Amino acid sequence: MIGSRWFFGSVLALAMPLAAQAQVIGVPYDDGQRLPPQAPVLPPPPLPVLEGSPYVIYPVRGGTFMISGPSANVLVQVGLDGVLVVDTGPAGDAAGLLREIRRLSPRPIRYILNTNADADHVGGNVGLSGIGQDIGSGNERPDGVQGYGATPTLAHEQVMFRLLEEGASEGLPTLTYFVAQKDIFFNGEPVSLIYAPGHTGGDSLVMLRRSDVIAAGDIYTPDRYPELALDKGGSIAAYLASLNHLIALTIPEFNQQGGTFVVPGHGRLSDEGDIQDYRDMVTFIHDRVKAMVDRGMSLEQVQAARPSQDYDVRYSREAGDRFVAQIYTSLTQPPLADEATLEVPE
Amino acid sequence: MTATHPHARRRSGSRACVPDKATARPLVPGWTGTAPTHAPLPACSTDGTSSAGWHRSTRSLRRLILLLCLPLAGLGANPAWAQSDIVGEWEHRQHEDRNERGAGPDIGEYEGLPINGAARYHAERWSPSLWTVPEHQCIPHPADYGPNFSSVRIWKDVNPLTQEVVAYHTNIAWNNPVRTIWMDGRPHPPANALHTWEGFSTGRWDGDRLVVTTTHMKPAYLRRNGLPRSETAVLTEYFIRTGDFLTWVSVIVDPVYLTEPIIRSRDFHLNPGYQVELYPCSIDVEVPRPAGEVPSYVDGNPDIRQYAEEYALPWEAVQGGAATMYPEFIATMGQVAPAQEGGE
């Protein structure tokens, strides 16, 4: 009896400090202060539209904004360092775009980044770079004196090559890259240009890491089918790889939405939930066309089968036929000598 | 329900008697209870005067009672609302449309839905394995599907300076999506604003019905067997409270995949003890597959006819379409052969 009492007493004596220790250890992790899953933090409402302006400014997060107008979307990042602009719209809209940018910041435009070489993405380079300043020279000269020619314009080298081929003499990229990624640091956050071909051979995603915002260019255009510019280095394989790369870069906050926001080349502000739907669509249509190609069907037979019919009602029959033809050609034509290849990230 | 006018309430509230339950106008439309009284009062006669004994009392006694009742009259003169309050924990009754609950519908089960050919084409190629793709695992039911079987908590934000309801919020149990229904008259955002699973909702009172309009929903599904719903769809909902019951009517208009609206109603019962449980969702890769693969049936699901065959239903019926919604279609069903007899 005495032994039993001694035994249980000893166990209790040993257990009490352990219990106290467990309680101490458990406090930071189970103190009842943890919050349940919350609705994701979504962007605030758009700014009031200026009278007569075709643009709508959508705040995205922090100092980032999507300016959406009749043409390609523009991502603007503002801060103490100045203004960074991703894509510049068509040439004729530069003045209107600048007016909208000035609603967000009076500071100099320090960087222009281009996601591809299409006229609706680079057309405003001339108009906007002319009023900007190189950040490296901003403190060295009196007010009113422009930088060393113009605002630095960053893009993949294929963008510059293509613009030169098309005879452009101004608005060309001044800083190009040919590797997988080019990084700068601006307005307190890392900014990466990530090579992501598919629409053309020179597409870039632009990722603002602290803002957690990505400009996708024409690698993601939710209001239309992808445009595979096969004569400019585009391909369906690279396009799908880049879409999946974009998904790998985005992280939803809760309920498969929020978190990383994506400014598409055209269409609505998005998150991973939208891109996944778009990726599914491109994959489905690709898989259907590929199955028909593998059976030896001609392009006419494939188009007659209408493998994009469930999405043509979203976009258009004509656009669907064009997209199917681009996929068919991309799958059947020999790859260009310098066609981009990209590994899909795990 | 008829709205209660404040002045009418004030008049009725000045009566020094207890209204009969059968004839009393409820404080909240649909609510079968009566207002609590702070002192025992005699029952009313049918003309609103007090019953035997009291009307023969002395004039001074009447005055005394009138004085005693004035504070009660003041209480009864609180602003009366034309609408019910839908706040509370509402438990789903789970008695309607079995195929939208639990395990969900069969593959190829489309009867009674006004889908078009594009929706059918998509669903025939849809694979349930799509849910195993990481980006699909934590998608909550969208606003137009959530009420189908999940219980719901509804609460409201009130402006403390004006006492006006700024917004209602809903939180359904499955995956815990939170909706906001703006009641402050704000406009819907422009087209390129972010779309969410629950969309952008605004509400207004139509009598005692809360009418909610929702746009900006992400592309999702009409049914959990691959029937798609586009991002252009507009959802109109009616929240109708009848006592401790809430009827939630959803009308889905999708110009892309529907030829007519889909109308669903679901019933909920007020259960103050109900707790919406946490529904944490973690994304896990459980099915190894080649990078970039998204499961689908490129040539159509080979088992697409299984549902019709198992229940000996005509193939034309399970294919859906607006015609299958109407009673007249039943008359044609005898003229088409069941699916297992090759009646395509």
PDB file of N, CA and C in Angstrom, chain A residues 235-267:
ATOM      1  N   SER A 235       4.718  29.959 -79.302  1.00  0.00           N
ATOM      2  CA  SER A 235       4.368  28.546 -79.484  1.00  0.00           C
ATOM      3  C   SER A 235       3.440  28.122 -78.359  1.00  0.00           C
ATOM      4  N   ILE A 236       2.638  27.099 -78.631  1.00  0.00           N
ATOM      5  CA  ILE A 236       1.688  26.636 -77.613  1.00  0.00           C
ATOM      6  C   ILE A 236       2.420  25.961 -76.459  1.00  0.00           C
ATOM      7  N   ALA A 237       3.506  25.265 -76.751  1.00  0.00           N
ATOM      8  CA  ALA A 237       4.237  24.595 -75.665  1.00  0.00           C
ATOM      9  C   ALA A 237       4.816  25.613 -74.693  1.00  0.00           C
ATOM     10  N   ALA A 238       5.458  26.640 -75.248  1.00  0.00           N
ATOM     11  CA  ALA A 238       6.035  27.671 -74.373  1.00  0.00           C
ATOM     12  C   ALA A 238       4.940  28.445 -73.658  1.00  0.00           C
ATOM     13  N   TYR A 239       3.835  28.673 -74.367  1.00  0.00           N
ATOM     14  CA  TYR A 239       2.738  29.425 -73.741  1.00  0.00           C
ATOM     15  C   TYR A 239       2.212  28.684 -72.512  1.00  0.00           C
ATOM     16  N   LEU A 240       1.954  27.382 -72.661  1.00  0.00           N
ATOM     17  CA  LEU A 240       1.450  26.617 -71.522  1.00  0.00           C
ATOM     18  C   LEU A 240       2.477  26.553 -70.390  1.00  0.00           C
ATOM     19  N   ALA A 241       3.737  26.418 -70.777  1.00  0.00           N
ATOM     20  CA  ALA A 241       4.776  26.393 -69.743  1.00  0.00           C
ATOM     21  C   ALA A 241       4.794  27.712 -68.973  1.00  0.00           C
ATOM     22  N   SER A 242       4.653  28.811 -69.686  1.00  0.00           N
ATOM     23  CA  SER A 242       4.667  30.112 -69.017  1.00  0.00           C
ATOM     24  C   SER A 242       3.425  30.318 -68.155  1.00  0.00           C
ATOM     25  N   LEU A 243       2.275  29.854 -68.624  1.00  0.00           N
ATOM     26  CA  LEU A 243       1.057  29.958 -67.802  1.00  0.00           C
ATOM     27  C   LEU A 243       1.223  29.176 -66.506  1.00  0.00           C
ATOM     28  N   ASN A 244       1.784  27.976 -66.613  1.00  0.00           N
ATOM     29  CA  ASN A 244       2.005  27.180 -65.405  1.00  0.00           C
ATOM     30  C   ASN A 244       3.083  27.804 -64.517  1.00  0.00           C
ATOM     31  N   HIS A 245       4.060  28.441 -65.157  1.00  0.00           N
ATOM     32  CA  HIS A 245       5.053  29.169 -64.378  1.00  0.00           C
ATOM     33  C   HIS A 245       4.381  30.309 -63.605  1.00  0.00           C
ATOM     34  N   LEU A 246       3.483  31.002 -64.257  1.00  0.00           N
ATOM     35  CA  LEU A 246       2.747  32.087 -63.599  1.00  0.00           C
ATOM     36  C   LEU A 246       1.951  31.549 -62.410  1.00  0.00           C
ATOM     37  N   ILE A 247       1.327  30.403 -62.587  1.00  0.00           N
ATOM     38  CA  ILE A 247       0.580  29.802 -61.471  1.00  0.00           C
ATOM     39  C   ILE A 247       1.518  29.438 -60.337  1.00  0.00           C
ATOM     40  N   ALA A 248       2.707  28.958 -60.698  1.00  0.00           N
ATOM     41  CA  ALA A 248       3.675  28.608 -59.650  1.00  0.00           C
ATOM     42  C   ALA A 248       4.122  29.841 -58.865  1.00  0.00           C
ATOM     43  N   LEU A 249       4.124  30.993 -59.513  1.00  0.00           N
ATOM     44  CA  LEU A 249       4.551  32.216 -58.835  1.00  0.00           C
ATOM     45  C   LEU A 249       3.452  32.806 -57.950  1.00  0.00           C
ATOM     46  N   THR A 250       2.218  32.493 -58.253  1.00  0.00           N
ATOM     47  CA  THR A 250       1.107  33.077 -57.489  1.00  0.00           C
ATOM     48  C   THR A 250       0.755  32.177 -56.315  1.00  0.00           C
ATOM     49  N   ILE A 251       0.416  32.798 -55.212  1.00  0.00           N
ATOM     50  CA  ILE A 251       0.009  32.054 -54.014  1.00  0.00           C
ATOM     51  C   ILE A 251      -1.286  32.681 -53.497  1.00  0.00           C
ATOM     52  N   PRO A 252      -2.361  31.920 -53.486  1.00  0.00           N
ATOM     53  CA  PRO A 252      -3.623  32.497 -52.988  1.00  0.00           C
ATOM     54  C   PRO A 252      -3.596  32.640 -51.480  1.00  0.00           C
ATOM     55  N   GLU A 253      -4.390  33.598 -50.997  1.00  0.00           N
ATOM     56  CA  GLU A 253      -4.415  33.863 -49.560  1.00  0.00           C
ATOM     57  C   GLU A 253      -5.331  32.893 -48.829  1.00  0.00           C
ATOM     58  N   PHE A 254      -6.529  32.720 -49.354  1.00  0.00           N
ATOM     59  CA  PHE A 254      -7.538  31.889 -48.695  1.00  0.00           C
ATOM     60  C   PHE A 254      -8.639  31.618 -49.714  1.00  0.00           C
ATOM     61  N   ASN A 255      -9.182  30.408 -49.659  1.00  0.00           N
ATOM     62  CA  ASN A 255     -10.269  30.083 -50.598  1.00  0.00           C
ATOM     63  C   ASN A 255      -9.825  30.228 -52.051  1.00  0.00           C
ATOM     64  N   GLN A 256      -8.575  29.940 -52.350  1.00  0.00           N
ATOM     65  CA  GLN A 256      -8.088  29.996 -53.725  1.00  0.00           C
ATOM     66  C   GLN A 256      -8.368  31.358 -54.370  1.00  0.00           C
ATOM     67  N   GLN A 257      -8.185  32.390 -53.588  1.00  0.00           N
ATOM     68  CA  GLN A 257      -8.271  33.742 -54.141  1.00  0.00           C
ATOM     69  C   GLN A 257      -7.496  34.707 -53.240  1.00  0.00           C
ATOM     70  N   GLY A 258      -7.363  35.940 -53.721  1.00  0.00           N
ATOM     71  CA  GLY A 258      -6.548  36.902 -52.996  1.00  0.00           C
ATOM     72  C   GLY A 258      -5.081  36.526 -53.118  1.00  0.00           C
ATOM     73  N   GLY A 259      -4.270  36.974 -52.168  1.00  0.00           N
ATOM     74  CA  GLY A 259      -2.842  36.683 -52.230  1.00  0.00           C
ATOM     75  C   GLY A 259      -2.197  37.441 -53.373  1.00  0.00           C
ATOM     76  N   THR A 260      -1.484  36.729 -54.213  1.00  0.00           N
ATOM     77  CA  THR A 260      -0.812  37.359 -55.336  1.00  0.00           C
ATOM     78  C   THR A 260      -1.839  37.852 -56.361  1.00  0.00           C
ATOM     79  N   PHE A 261      -1.747  39.117 -56.687  1.00  0.00           N
ATOM     80  CA  PHE A 261      -2.630  39.666 -57.720  1.00  0.00           C
ATOM     81  C   PHE A 261      -1.885  39.751 -59.046  1.00  0.00           C
ATOM     82  N   VAL A 262      -2.624  39.563 -60.117  1.00  0.00           N
ATOM     83  CA  VAL A 262      -2.021  39.529 -61.444  1.00  0.00           C
ATOM     84  C   VAL A 262      -2.724  40.543 -62.343  1.00  0.00           C
ATOM     85  N   VAL A 263      -1.914  41.416 -62.938  1.00  0.00           N
ATOM     86  CA  VAL A 263      -2.431  42.369 -63.930  1.00  0.00           C
ATOM     87  C   VAL A 263      -2.229  41.732 -65.298  1.00  0.00           C
ATOM     88  N   PRO A 264      -3.308  41.380 -65.971  1.00  0.00           N
ATOM     89  CA  PRO A 264      -3.145  40.716 -67.268  1.00  0.00           C
ATOM     90  C   PRO A 264      -2.823  41.718 -68.372  1.00  0.00           C
ATOM     91  N   GLY A 265      -2.377  41.196 -69.498  1.00  0.00           N
ATOM     92  CA  GLY A 265      -2.140  42.077 -70.634  1.00  0.00           C
ATOM     93  C   GLY A 265      -3.416  42.775 -71.077  1.00  0.00           C
ATOM     94  N   HIS A 266      -4.497  42.049 -71.026  1.00  0.00           N
ATOM     95  CA  HIS A 266      -5.832  42.594 -71.337  1.00  0.00           C
ATOM     96  C   HIS A 266      -6.823  41.912 -70.403  1.00  0.00           C
ATOM     97  N   GLY A 267      -7.844  42.646 -69.995  1.00  0.00           N
ATOM     98  CA  GLY A 267      -8.889  42.033 -69.181  1.00  0.00           C
ATOM     99  C   GLY A 267      -8.792  42.392 -67.712  1.00  0.00           C
TER     100      GLY A 267
END
